[in-house]
Amino acid sequence: MRTFADALTRIINSYYAVMALMLTFAFASTASADTNTTRLDSGWEYHQGTLGSVWEIWRGDKASDNVAWLRVILPHCFNAFDAVDPDEHYYQGQGWYRTRLKLANPFPHGRTILHFDGAGQKAQVFVWLQKAGEHVGGYDQWDVDITDLAAQALTNAFNKGTVPISVMCDNGRDAESIPSDLSDFTKYGGLYRHVSLVYAPAISVERVHIESTLNANGNASVKVLSRFYNPTGSREPVEVTIRVTDPAGKLIQMFAIKDAPWDGMKDVANFEIAAPQLWSPKSPALYTCTATLKYAGGSQQVTEHFGVRSYEWVDHGPFKLNGQRLLLRGTHYHEDHAGVGGAVPDDVVRQTFRQIKDMGANFIRLSHYQQSQLVLEQCDELGILVWEEIPWCRGGLGGDRYKQQCRDMLGAMIDQHYNHPAVILWGLGNENGWPGDFEVFNTNAVRDFMIELNGLAHQLDPSRKTTIRYCNFCTDVTDVYSPSIWAGWYSGRYPEYRATLDRAIKSVPHFFHAEWGGDSHARRFSEEPEKFLQDVATNRGTAETGTAYKRSGGSARAAKDGDWSESYIANLFDWHLREQERMTNLTGAAQWIFKDFATPLRPENPVPRVNQKGVVERDGTPKESYYIFQSYWTEKPMIHIFGHTWQTRWGRAGEAREVKVFSNCREAELFVNGVSLGMKRRNQEDFPASGLRWMVKFKAGMNTLRAVGHRDGVEVADEMTQGYQTAMWSKPAKLTLKEIGRTNGVATIEVRAFDQANVPCLDAINEVRFGLVGDGQLIDDLGTSTGSRVVQLYNGRAQISLHLKGRAVASVSSEGLPTEFVSLVGTAASATR
């Protein structure tokens, strides 16, 4: 690994560890203050690659010293940077973690358990030299009871009163495992979610399920069920007390049951809530159920939250929540972030879901796997309805081991996320009509197994619906179906969207549109973003088929022939949102995807190995399209002039250019260089920008734009400056490279493209490569438009930052153009000159 990359990871994870250690969580619960659970975030070391034996981890001789161990903080992803390396495919294989624990279980005959929130993609756990457990699947929670092996390890004088723990994670390729390597996302490796040490009584509560049903009389019927973890089979009587409080914390129900430990799930409380507070996106009311176990061997407390709501999918019609029509306004989310890969820090998760809520979304599809408890908690608390699915994604259908993993992961997802009121759909698969992993692709076998999973999901949770996306021979299997509709991106033009939706709604009883949108290279804009559309055929469908996701081959389409500008995608989003709001029979739709993310399938993209369909970049920086969604979906007054990162527009002197303002205000006024261009009234039928657009004659050079709007007695304003260039250019002939800023030892450099006459080439999209020699390190492999050493220009320019320690020389090269250099001197070097 590179020196600065390591330092950056340690900085991020050190802060994360401090925050994480302030929190504790109960065994097998989603939220608790149980002091017998401790996050094991610090004290770990990591080795990438295989080892000769488990003994090699601990023996400490000179041969072992040749095995490099790096200190890390959990969560840790060993593909944090190489997932978006433009030059090499990310590492897939073994990664080893080791730590030493000092144990102090307070319970007589208690159990000591390692709890994993998720580890990719297969894992084995060793206590000293013996295997304690293993798990297949990178996304569900799992436990390893180390009680007996830990006791044995403590008898060995070599360990000096500590218990050596090692964990092997493996994300190597395996066709007989899900998700498939054909999936359009990175199969991260590592302990990328929290690991906890749990002390539990010899008999403990393993799971609590709460079932709530909203009755026709307005009351709610609630059932509480629980099961035990009782590995010794003890029959010692226990007492379980159930306390239920309302969203304000007031006690409303209390029950107690005394019995010998039972097997499996058992009812422990049944009651009604009169006139309950209903959970909804506008009012996400959460009740609390606390189960307390007491017996001679100790006590334990498990706390779960639940909500009361009802929902309905009207045949060929809208979605209803609590009896009222609700248009599902959604997006998607991968657990992925710049600089950390799949080990997304808790504070970043919270920030991201706050952004999603502030965008106005009330629905999210969690793609394409079970996600962390924190993600589900955020959806519960913020009021975001959820479609969550297992990672049976592309490739076909494997053998018995493959199928059992699907069953196990579906069962774990439902069991572990049963109580979340946000969840309304269990997803059984994604794009399962996509073959490739096996010699034979049998559609009947795929369909039969989908039917089996559908039955299993309903058996495990009769209260929720099932769904899949895009498998044309399974449209009638699940309760809700989503086809492939990518109007204006992978095929067709975006004005075809409405007609395609109408046909799809009629084709299945319960329809939802998951995945729509397109890619945009942040900071790239165009004066003529739709010029290419003249070559795109219409009336041939709007589905993604075959290799339409590739940027070569096949018929003309935006994904291949468009400019990937924020200008084009703004029009596409604007049109889709306009149509969705007007359709009274639409359940809803979810734009793909909220945040750019890593994928090995797209090395040729403007930011290599990044799916750039997000409305924010991979580091959470909003693109312009974020504000378009706000203008349709939010109630809090907002206004935004399109193009804040569009540095310079172009055209002839005196030529009028369209300026768009996105706002949810009834009216808006635009000022250019201090002069009002008049008030416009918002009209959602008037495309684009709901009529809030002005034709502006910019002056050459810099211009100031200000937009003002009013809503509900509140004034909102937005202001920006923008250049205007009248000189036209020919093809790029040279590059310039210079430093444009420096903060705390981090310098930012920028490349620009010029023609032979030294005119800036504002539409240049050349791919450039940054380099650095000397006392510094590029801040790259972040998967953003300003954090990749290989990137396409946006409007004839591109930027990257670097950590500067002394003297260094930065370079930028592009095929067919002379390489440029710039010398840089850090503060320390300047002081010694």
Coordinates of N, CA and C in Angstrom, one line a residue, residues 98 105 112 116 204 209 237 267 318 450 512 572 620 801:
R98 N -5.5 -10.0 13.0 CA -5.1 -10.7 14.2 C -5.2 -9.6 15.3
N105 N -15.4 -12.3 31.5 CA -16.9 -12.5 31.4 C -17.5 -12.5 32.8
T112 N -18.9 -16.4 25.8 CA -18.1 -15.4 25.2 C -18.2 -15.5 23.7
F116 N -20.1 -10.5 14.4 CA -19.7 -9.9 13.2 C -20.9 -9.2 12.5
S204 N -29.4 -17.0 27.0 CA -29.6 -15.6 26.6 C -30.6 -15.5 25.6
H209 N -38.7 -10.7 17.9 CA -39.5 -10.3 16.8 C -40.7 -9.6 17.3
P237 N -35.2 -22.7 34.9 CA -36.2 -21.7 34.6 C -35.7 -20.3 34.5
D267 N -44.4 -17.0 21.3 CA -45.1 -15.8 21.8 C -44.8 -15.5 23.2
P318 N -51.8 2.7 -7.7 CA -50.8 3.4 -6.9 C -50.5 2.5 -5.6
M450 N -36.5 -19.4 -8.0 CA -37.2 -18.1 -7.6 C -38.5 -18.4 -6.9
F512 N -43.4 -1.6 -9.9 CA -42.5 -0.5 -9.3 C -41.4 -0.3 -10.3
L572 N -32.7 14.8 -18.6 CA -33.3 13.4 -18.4 C -34.0 13.3 -17.0
G620 N -19.5 12.1 -1.6 CA -20.7 12.8 -1.1 C -20.9 14.2 -1.6
S801 N -5.4 16.7 -6.1 CA -4.7 17.2 -5.0 C -3.5 16.3 -4.6

